[in-house]
Amino acid sequence: MTILIKNGRVINPATKMDEIADVLVENGTVTKIEKGIKAKADREIDAKGCFVMPGFIDMHVHLRDPGFEKKETVETGCRAAAHGGFTTILAMPNTKPVVDNADVVNYVHNKAKTVGIVNVLQVGAVTKGQKGKEMADIEGMVAAGIPAISEDGKSVMNAELYREAMAKAAECNIAVLAHCEDINLVNGGVMNEDAHAKELGLKGITNSVEDVIVARDIMLCRDTGVKLHLCHCSTRDSVVMVKYAKEEGVRVTAEVCPHHFTLTSDDIHKIEPSMDPEKKVAIEADADTNFKMNPPLRSKEDVQALKEGLRDDVMDVIATDHAPHTFADKNTSMKKAPFGIVGLETAASLTYTELVEQGYLTPMQMAEKMSYNPARIIGLDKGDIAPGKVADIVIFDPKRTYTIDKNTFASKGRNTPFHGRKVTGKVRTTIVSGHVVYEENA
Ligand code: DOR
Ligand code: ZN
Ligand code: ZN
């Protein structure tokens, strides 16, 4: 199978290439990048006016499989990833059962292989059952192929246990992906602590809930020398601390999610209680729960700091924290609804619209933060489309504008705050190992 991608703007961070050229893909591998390639190909794709980038790599996805298949499965999650231009995704371990041993890792990897849409790398839990008491079988899971451990959904509150796990991860040369949230400080909060929370009569989550654990984890990272990656940073002080840590030579990297650089807490709108048309019961709705996620949407100042952190390369990665939930799960009050929103199918457009169009990121930086940097952090030979590399490629049209419509999602989750939002830039084609796994309107 041969694919010839003609006349695209090839943006490849690994080689710092940014120029109009053709890309030839043969038997799953990129074999040539040049102007005016003449070759007999099974498929020719006209990419004029489009970016041709290494396929996006999402370091933060909840596939919900095993255990919560009503919310998402490996198959629907992989299809959503392909729609979003992602060719590799990391699956978080807060499933049922929790991914804390090699058997569950193998289950997800086998399922992903059978589905065969995008590459899936399962992340292992830090502690057994994510209970925070005993270390999970990290070595066993490393043998099964995990690239990282994470307690995502919560923090390991016992610092000594976490330090031991970090030392083990360092020994195994895998990363630790840190969800930073001091569970005692949360105190029942459901949105950012601010005037708007008071207006809505909802309990707040302070910035310190995140900041104290970011500080702690950076210090534990310095102690152990592990590769520490901070998930979904949402506060100004997280950016300040990551900058400080990097200046100190601590081996830390950090991610920001599209919702945290696009929306603020003030975007959470009230909704009036109504009747559930099917169940004929009153819905205890107070505000739109599609704006409830953890960490929460923050202030304008925090958003500005995150954008500047990305611009200045203090923040390394854009990841989605794709967290699908069913309509029933979310169709309740802010207090009762679970945290989380879907993100795989909106991330590239939001990144282009909010950051590239607004002048915070160059297209090259977009490719770095959505592909090259994630690959480097987890030690994957991906995020690079130079000749000889595997053909995981995304073709992205930066001129296309459209309105986000949750009903077009391949994900089972429709829980997005971006339904109806106008954006610029659209994924046109996603290629994994030389196979087209998504094509617009296909
Ligand atoms: O919003 C979130 N949803 N944050 C988390 O930390 C967990 C995630 C989930 O699993 O739903
Ligand atoms: Zn998290
Ligand atoms: Zn998460």
mmCIF file with all atom_site columns, N, CA and C in Angstrom, residues 358-397:
data_model
loop_
_atom_site.group_PDB
_atom_site.id
_atom_site.type_symbol
_atom_site.label_atom_id
_atom_site.label_alt_id
_atom_site.label_comp_id
_atom_site.label_asym_id
_atom_site.label_entity_id
_atom_site.label_seq_id
_atom_site.pdbx_PDB_ins_code
_atom_site.Cartn_x
_atom_site.Cartn_y
_atom_site.Cartn_z
_atom_site.occupancy
_atom_site.B_iso_or_equiv
_atom_site.pdbx_formal_charge
_atom_site.auth_seq_id
_atom_site.auth_comp_id
_atom_site.auth_asym_id
_atom_site.auth_atom_id
_atom_site.pdbx_PDB_model_num
ATOM 1   N N  . GLN A 1 358 ? -4.398 33.074 17.584 1.00 0.00 ? 358 GLN A N  1
ATOM 2   C CA . GLN A 1 358 ? -4.182 34.228 18.475 1.00 0.00 ? 358 GLN A CA 1
ATOM 3   C C  . GLN A 1 358 ? -2.714 34.585 18.661 1.00 0.00 ? 358 GLN A C  1
ATOM 4   N N  . GLY A 1 359 ? -1.834 33.856 18.014 1.00 0.00 ? 359 GLY A N  1
ATOM 5   C CA . GLY A 1 359 ? -0.417 34.214 18.046 1.00 0.00 ? 359 GLY A CA 1
ATOM 6   C C  . GLY A 1 359 ? 0.367  33.701 19.242 1.00 0.00 ? 359 GLY A C  1
ATOM 7   N N  . TYR A 1 360 ? -0.212 32.780 20.015 1.00 0.00 ? 360 TYR A N  1
ATOM 8   C CA . TYR A 1 360 ? 0.543  32.223 21.156 1.00 0.00 ? 360 TYR A CA 1
ATOM 9   C C  . TYR A 1 360 ? 1.480  31.109 20.703 1.00 0.00 ? 360 TYR A C  1
ATOM 10  N N  . LEU A 1 361 ? 1.036  30.318 19.738 1.00 0.00 ? 361 LEU A N  1
ATOM 11  C CA . LEU A 1 361 ? 1.868  29.206 19.268 1.00 0.00 ? 361 LEU A CA 1
ATOM 12  C C  . LEU A 1 361 ? 2.077  29.302 17.767 1.00 0.00 ? 361 LEU A C  1
ATOM 13  N N  . THR A 1 362 ? 3.251  28.894 17.312 1.00 0.00 ? 362 THR A N  1
ATOM 14  C CA . THR A 1 362 ? 3.462  28.694 15.881 1.00 0.00 ? 362 THR A CA 1
ATOM 15  C C  . THR A 1 362 ? 2.908  27.309 15.533 1.00 0.00 ? 362 THR A C  1
ATOM 16  N N  . PRO A 1 363 ? 2.634  27.063 14.256 1.00 0.00 ? 363 PRO A N  1
ATOM 17  C CA . PRO A 1 363 ? 2.224  25.700 13.878 1.00 0.00 ? 363 PRO A CA 1
ATOM 18  C C  . PRO A 1 363 ? 3.259  24.659 14.325 1.00 0.00 ? 363 PRO A C  1
ATOM 19  N N  . MET A 1 364 ? 4.539  25.028 14.277 1.00 0.00 ? 364 MET A N  1
ATOM 20  C CA . MET A 1 364 ? 5.590  24.104 14.729 1.00 0.00 ? 364 MET A CA 1
ATOM 21  C C  . MET A 1 364 ? 5.403  23.764 16.208 1.00 0.00 ? 364 MET A C  1
ATOM 22  N N  . GLN A 1 365 ? 5.102  24.773 17.022 1.00 0.00 ? 365 GLN A N  1
ATOM 23  C CA . GLN A 1 365 ? 4.883  24.511 18.454 1.00 0.00 ? 365 GLN A CA 1
ATOM 24  C C  . GLN A 1 365 ? 3.638  23.648 18.675 1.00 0.00 ? 365 GLN A C  1
ATOM 25  N N  . MET A 1 366 ? 2.630  23.859 17.833 1.00 0.00 ? 366 MET A N  1
ATOM 26  C CA . MET A 1 366 ? 1.425  23.017 17.936 1.00 0.00 ? 366 MET A CA 1
ATOM 27  C C  . MET A 1 366 ? 1.821  21.549 17.729 1.00 0.00 ? 366 MET A C  1
ATOM 28  N N  . ALA A 1 367 ? 2.653  21.290 16.712 1.00 0.00 ? 367 ALA A N  1
ATOM 29  C CA . ALA A 1 367 ? 3.098  19.906 16.439 1.00 0.00 ? 367 ALA A CA 1
ATOM 30  C C  . ALA A 1 367 ? 3.982  19.384 17.574 1.00 0.00 ? 367 ALA A C  1
ATOM 31  N N  . GLU A 1 368 ? 4.780  20.267 18.165 1.00 0.00 ? 368 GLU A N  1
ATOM 32  C CA . GLU A 1 368 ? 5.620  19.843 19.297 1.00 0.00 ? 368 GLU A CA 1
ATOM 33  C C  . GLU A 1 368 ? 4.753  19.418 20.471 1.00 0.00 ? 368 GLU A C  1
ATOM 34  N N  . LYS A 1 369 ? 3.797  20.272 20.826 1.00 0.00 ? 369 LYS A N  1
ATOM 35  C CA . LYS A 1 369 ? 3.030  20.033 22.057 1.00 0.00 ? 369 LYS A CA 1
ATOM 36  C C  . LYS A 1 369 ? 1.979  18.951 21.897 1.00 0.00 ? 369 LYS A C  1
ATOM 37  N N  . MET A 1 370 ? 1.574  18.699 20.659 1.00 0.00 ? 370 MET A N  1
ATOM 38  C CA . MET A 1 370 ? 0.544  17.677 20.450 1.00 0.00 ? 370 MET A CA 1
ATOM 39  C C  . MET A 1 370 ? 1.116  16.363 19.939 1.00 0.00 ? 370 MET A C  1
ATOM 40  N N  . SER A 1 371 ? 2.432  16.323 19.689 1.00 0.00 ? 371 SER A N  1
ATOM 41  C CA . SER A 1 371 ? 2.977  15.066 19.160 1.00 0.00 ? 371 SER A CA 1
ATOM 42  C C  . SER A 1 371 ? 4.425  14.794 19.575 1.00 0.00 ? 371 SER A C  1
ATOM 43  N N  . TYR A 1 372 ? 5.323  15.700 19.184 1.00 0.00 ? 372 TYR A N  1
ATOM 44  C CA . TYR A 1 372 ? 6.749  15.445 19.396 1.00 0.00 ? 372 TYR A CA 1
ATOM 45  C C  . TYR A 1 372 ? 7.112  15.355 20.885 1.00 0.00 ? 372 TYR A C  1
ATOM 46  N N  . ASN A 1 373 ? 6.655  16.338 21.666 1.00 0.00 ? 373 ASN A N  1
ATOM 47  C CA . ASN A 1 373 ? 7.004  16.341 23.099 1.00 0.00 ? 373 ASN A CA 1
ATOM 48  C C  . ASN A 1 373 ? 6.417  15.146 23.857 1.00 0.00 ? 373 ASN A C  1
ATOM 49  N N  . PRO A 1 374 ? 5.135  14.827 23.648 1.00 0.00 ? 374 PRO A N  1
ATOM 50  C CA . PRO A 1 374 ? 4.617  13.615 24.308 1.00 0.00 ? 374 PRO A CA 1
ATOM 51  C C  . PRO A 1 374 ? 5.462  12.372 23.987 1.00 0.00 ? 374 PRO A C  1
ATOM 52  N N  . ALA A 1 375 ? 5.871  12.231 22.718 1.00 0.00 ? 375 ALA A N  1
ATOM 53  C CA . ALA A 1 375 ? 6.677  11.059 22.338 1.00 0.00 ? 375 ALA A CA 1
ATOM 54  C C  . ALA A 1 375 ? 8.002  11.049 23.093 1.00 0.00 ? 375 ALA A C  1
ATOM 55  N N  . ARG A 1 376 ? 8.640  12.222 23.201 1.00 0.00 ? 376 ARG A N  1
ATOM 56  C CA . ARG A 1 376 ? 9.923  12.287 23.903 1.00 0.00 ? 376 ARG A CA 1
ATOM 57  C C  . ARG A 1 376 ? 9.750  11.940 25.383 1.00 0.00 ? 376 ARG A C  1
ATOM 58  N N  . ILE A 1 377 ? 8.680  12.453 26.003 1.00 0.00 ? 377 ILE A N  1
ATOM 59  C CA . ILE A 1 377 ? 8.476  12.250 27.439 1.00 0.00 ? 377 ILE A CA 1
ATOM 60  C C  . ILE A 1 377 ? 8.297  10.769 27.771 1.00 0.00 ? 377 ILE A C  1
ATOM 61  N N  . ILE A 1 378 ? 7.566  10.043 26.924 1.00 0.00 ? 378 ILE A N  1
ATOM 62  C CA . ILE A 1 378 ? 7.368  8.619  27.227 1.00 0.00 ? 378 ILE A CA 1
ATOM 63  C C  . ILE A 1 378 ? 8.330  7.715  26.471 1.00 0.00 ? 378 ILE A C  1
ATOM 64  N N  . GLY A 1 379 ? 9.314  8.329  25.797 1.00 0.00 ? 379 GLY A N  1
ATOM 65  C CA . GLY A 1 379 ? 10.350 7.527  25.150 1.00 0.00 ? 379 GLY A CA 1
ATOM 66  C C  . GLY A 1 379 ? 9.846  6.685  24.003 1.00 0.00 ? 379 GLY A C  1
ATOM 67  N N  . LEU A 1 380 ? 8.983  7.276  23.178 1.00 0.00 ? 380 LEU A N  1
ATOM 68  C CA . LEU A 1 380 ? 8.412  6.571  22.012 1.00 0.00 ? 380 LEU A CA 1
ATOM 69  C C  . LEU A 1 380 ? 9.095  7.069  20.754 1.00 0.00 ? 380 LEU A C  1
ATOM 70  N N  . ASP A 1 381 ? 9.406  6.158  19.835 1.00 0.00 ? 381 ASP A N  1
ATOM 71  C CA . ASP A 1 381 ? 9.983  6.586  18.564 1.00 0.00 ? 381 ASP A CA 1
ATOM 72  C C  . ASP A 1 381 ? 8.849  7.004  17.622 1.00 0.00 ? 381 ASP A C  1
ATOM 73  N N  . LYS A 1 382 ? 8.146  8.060  18.015 1.00 0.00 ? 382 LYS A N  1
ATOM 74  C CA . LYS A 1 382 ? 7.041  8.596  17.215 1.00 0.00 ? 382 LYS A CA 1
ATOM 75  C C  . LYS A 1 382 ? 7.127  10.114 17.264 1.00 0.00 ? 382 LYS A C  1
ATOM 76  N N  . GLY A 1 383 ? 6.111  10.772 16.730 1.00 0.00 ? 383 GLY A N  1
ATOM 77  C CA . GLY A 1 383 ? 6.132  12.235 16.741 1.00 0.00 ? 383 GLY A CA 1
ATOM 78  C C  . GLY A 1 383 ? 7.141  12.804 15.766 1.00 0.00 ? 383 GLY A C  1
ATOM 79  N N  . ASP A 1 384 ? 7.529  11.981 14.785 1.00 0.00 ? 384 ASP A N  1
ATOM 80  C CA . ASP A 1 384 ? 8.572  12.350 13.813 1.00 0.00 ? 384 ASP A CA 1
ATOM 81  C C  . ASP A 1 384 ? 8.208  11.654 12.502 1.00 0.00 ? 384 ASP A C  1
ATOM 82  N N  . ILE A 1 385 ? 8.086  12.451 11.411 1.00 0.00 ? 385 ILE A N  1
ATOM 83  C CA . ILE A 1 385 ? 7.723  11.823 10.126 1.00 0.00 ? 385 ILE A CA 1
ATOM 84  C C  . ILE A 1 385 ? 8.858  11.893 9.097  1.00 0.00 ? 385 ILE A C  1
ATOM 85  N N  . ALA A 1 386 ? 10.079 11.968 9.593  1.00 0.00 ? 386 ALA A N  1
ATOM 86  C CA . ALA A 1 386 ? 11.231 11.939 8.679  1.00 0.00 ? 386 ALA A CA 1
ATOM 87  C C  . ALA A 1 386 ? 11.270 10.578 7.963  1.00 0.00 ? 386 ALA A C  1
ATOM 88  N N  . PRO A 1 387 ? 11.889 10.510 6.768  1.00 0.00 ? 387 PRO A N  1
ATOM 89  C CA . PRO A 1 387 ? 12.006 9.228  6.069  1.00 0.00 ? 387 PRO A CA 1
ATOM 90  C C  . PRO A 1 387 ? 12.585 8.145  6.981  1.00 0.00 ? 387 PRO A C  1
ATOM 91  N N  . GLY A 1 388 ? 11.982 6.970  6.932  1.00 0.00 ? 388 GLY A N  1
ATOM 92  C CA . GLY A 1 388 ? 12.416 5.866  7.782  1.00 0.00 ? 388 GLY A CA 1
ATOM 93  C C  . GLY A 1 388 ? 11.540 5.687  9.007  1.00 0.00 ? 388 GLY A C  1
ATOM 94  N N  . LYS A 1 389 ? 10.725 6.723  9.306  1.00 0.00 ? 389 LYS A N  1
ATOM 95  C CA . LYS A 1 389 ? 9.873  6.640  10.506 1.00 0.00 ? 389 LYS A CA 1
ATOM 96  C C  . LYS A 1 389 ? 8.502  6.081  10.145 1.00 0.00 ? 389 LYS A C  1
ATOM 97  N N  . VAL A 1 390 ? 7.832  5.551  11.172 1.00 0.00 ? 390 VAL A N  1
ATOM 98  C CA . VAL A 1 390 ? 6.496  5.002  10.962 1.00 0.00 ? 390 VAL A CA 1
ATOM 99  C C  . VAL A 1 390 ? 5.562  6.121  10.494 1.00 0.00 ? 390 VAL A C  1
ATOM 100 N N  . ALA A 1 391 ? 4.655  5.764  9.568  1.00 0.00 ? 391 ALA A N  1
ATOM 101 C CA . ALA A 1 391 ? 3.780  6.780  8.965  1.00 0.00 ? 391 ALA A CA 1
ATOM 102 C C  . ALA A 1 391 ? 2.516  7.001  9.793  1.00 0.00 ? 391 ALA A C  1
ATOM 103 N N  . ASP A 1 392 ? 2.683  7.657  10.950 1.00 0.00 ? 392 ASP A N  1
ATOM 104 C CA . ASP A 1 392 ? 1.554  8.147  11.753 1.00 0.00 ? 392 ASP A CA 1
ATOM 105 C C  . ASP A 1 392 ? 1.464  9.637  11.457 1.00 0.00 ? 392 ASP A C  1
ATOM 106 N N  . ILE A 1 393 ? 0.441  10.015 10.706 1.00 0.00 ? 393 ILE A N  1
ATOM 107 C CA . ILE A 1 393 ? 0.391  11.361 10.133 1.00 0.00 ? 393 ILE A CA 1
ATOM 108 C C  . ILE A 1 393 ? -1.000 11.958 10.282 1.00 0.00 ? 393 ILE A C  1
ATOM 109 N N  . VAL A 1 394 ? -1.051 13.268 10.534 1.00 0.00 ? 394 VAL A N  1
ATOM 110 C CA . VAL A 1 394 ? -2.338 13.966 10.500 1.00 0.00 ? 394 VAL A CA 1
ATOM 111 C C  . VAL A 1 394 ? -2.275 15.071 9.449  1.00 0.00 ? 394 VAL A C  1
ATOM 112 N N  . ILE A 1 395 ? -3.348 15.181 8.686  1.00 0.00 ? 395 ILE A N  1
ATOM 113 C CA . ILE A 1 395 ? -3.472 16.277 7.715  1.00 0.00 ? 395 ILE A CA 1
ATOM 114 C C  . ILE A 1 395 ? -4.535 17.218 8.264  1.00 0.00 ? 395 ILE A C  1
ATOM 115 N N  . PHE A 1 396 ? -4.129 18.461 8.515  1.00 0.00 ? 396 PHE A N  1
ATOM 116 C CA . PHE A 1 396 ? -4.974 19.427 9.229  1.00 0.00 ? 396 PHE A CA 1
ATOM 117 C C  . PHE A 1 396 ? -5.147 20.670 8.373  1.00 0.00 ? 396 PHE A C  1
ATOM 118 N N  . ASP A 1 397 ? -6.406 21.039 8.136  1.00 0.00 ? 397 ASP A N  1
ATOM 119 C CA . ASP A 1 397 ? -6.691 22.211 7.289  1.00 0.00 ? 397 ASP A CA 1
ATOM 120 C C  . ASP A 1 397 ? -6.896 23.447 8.175  1.00 0.00 ? 397 ASP A C  1
#
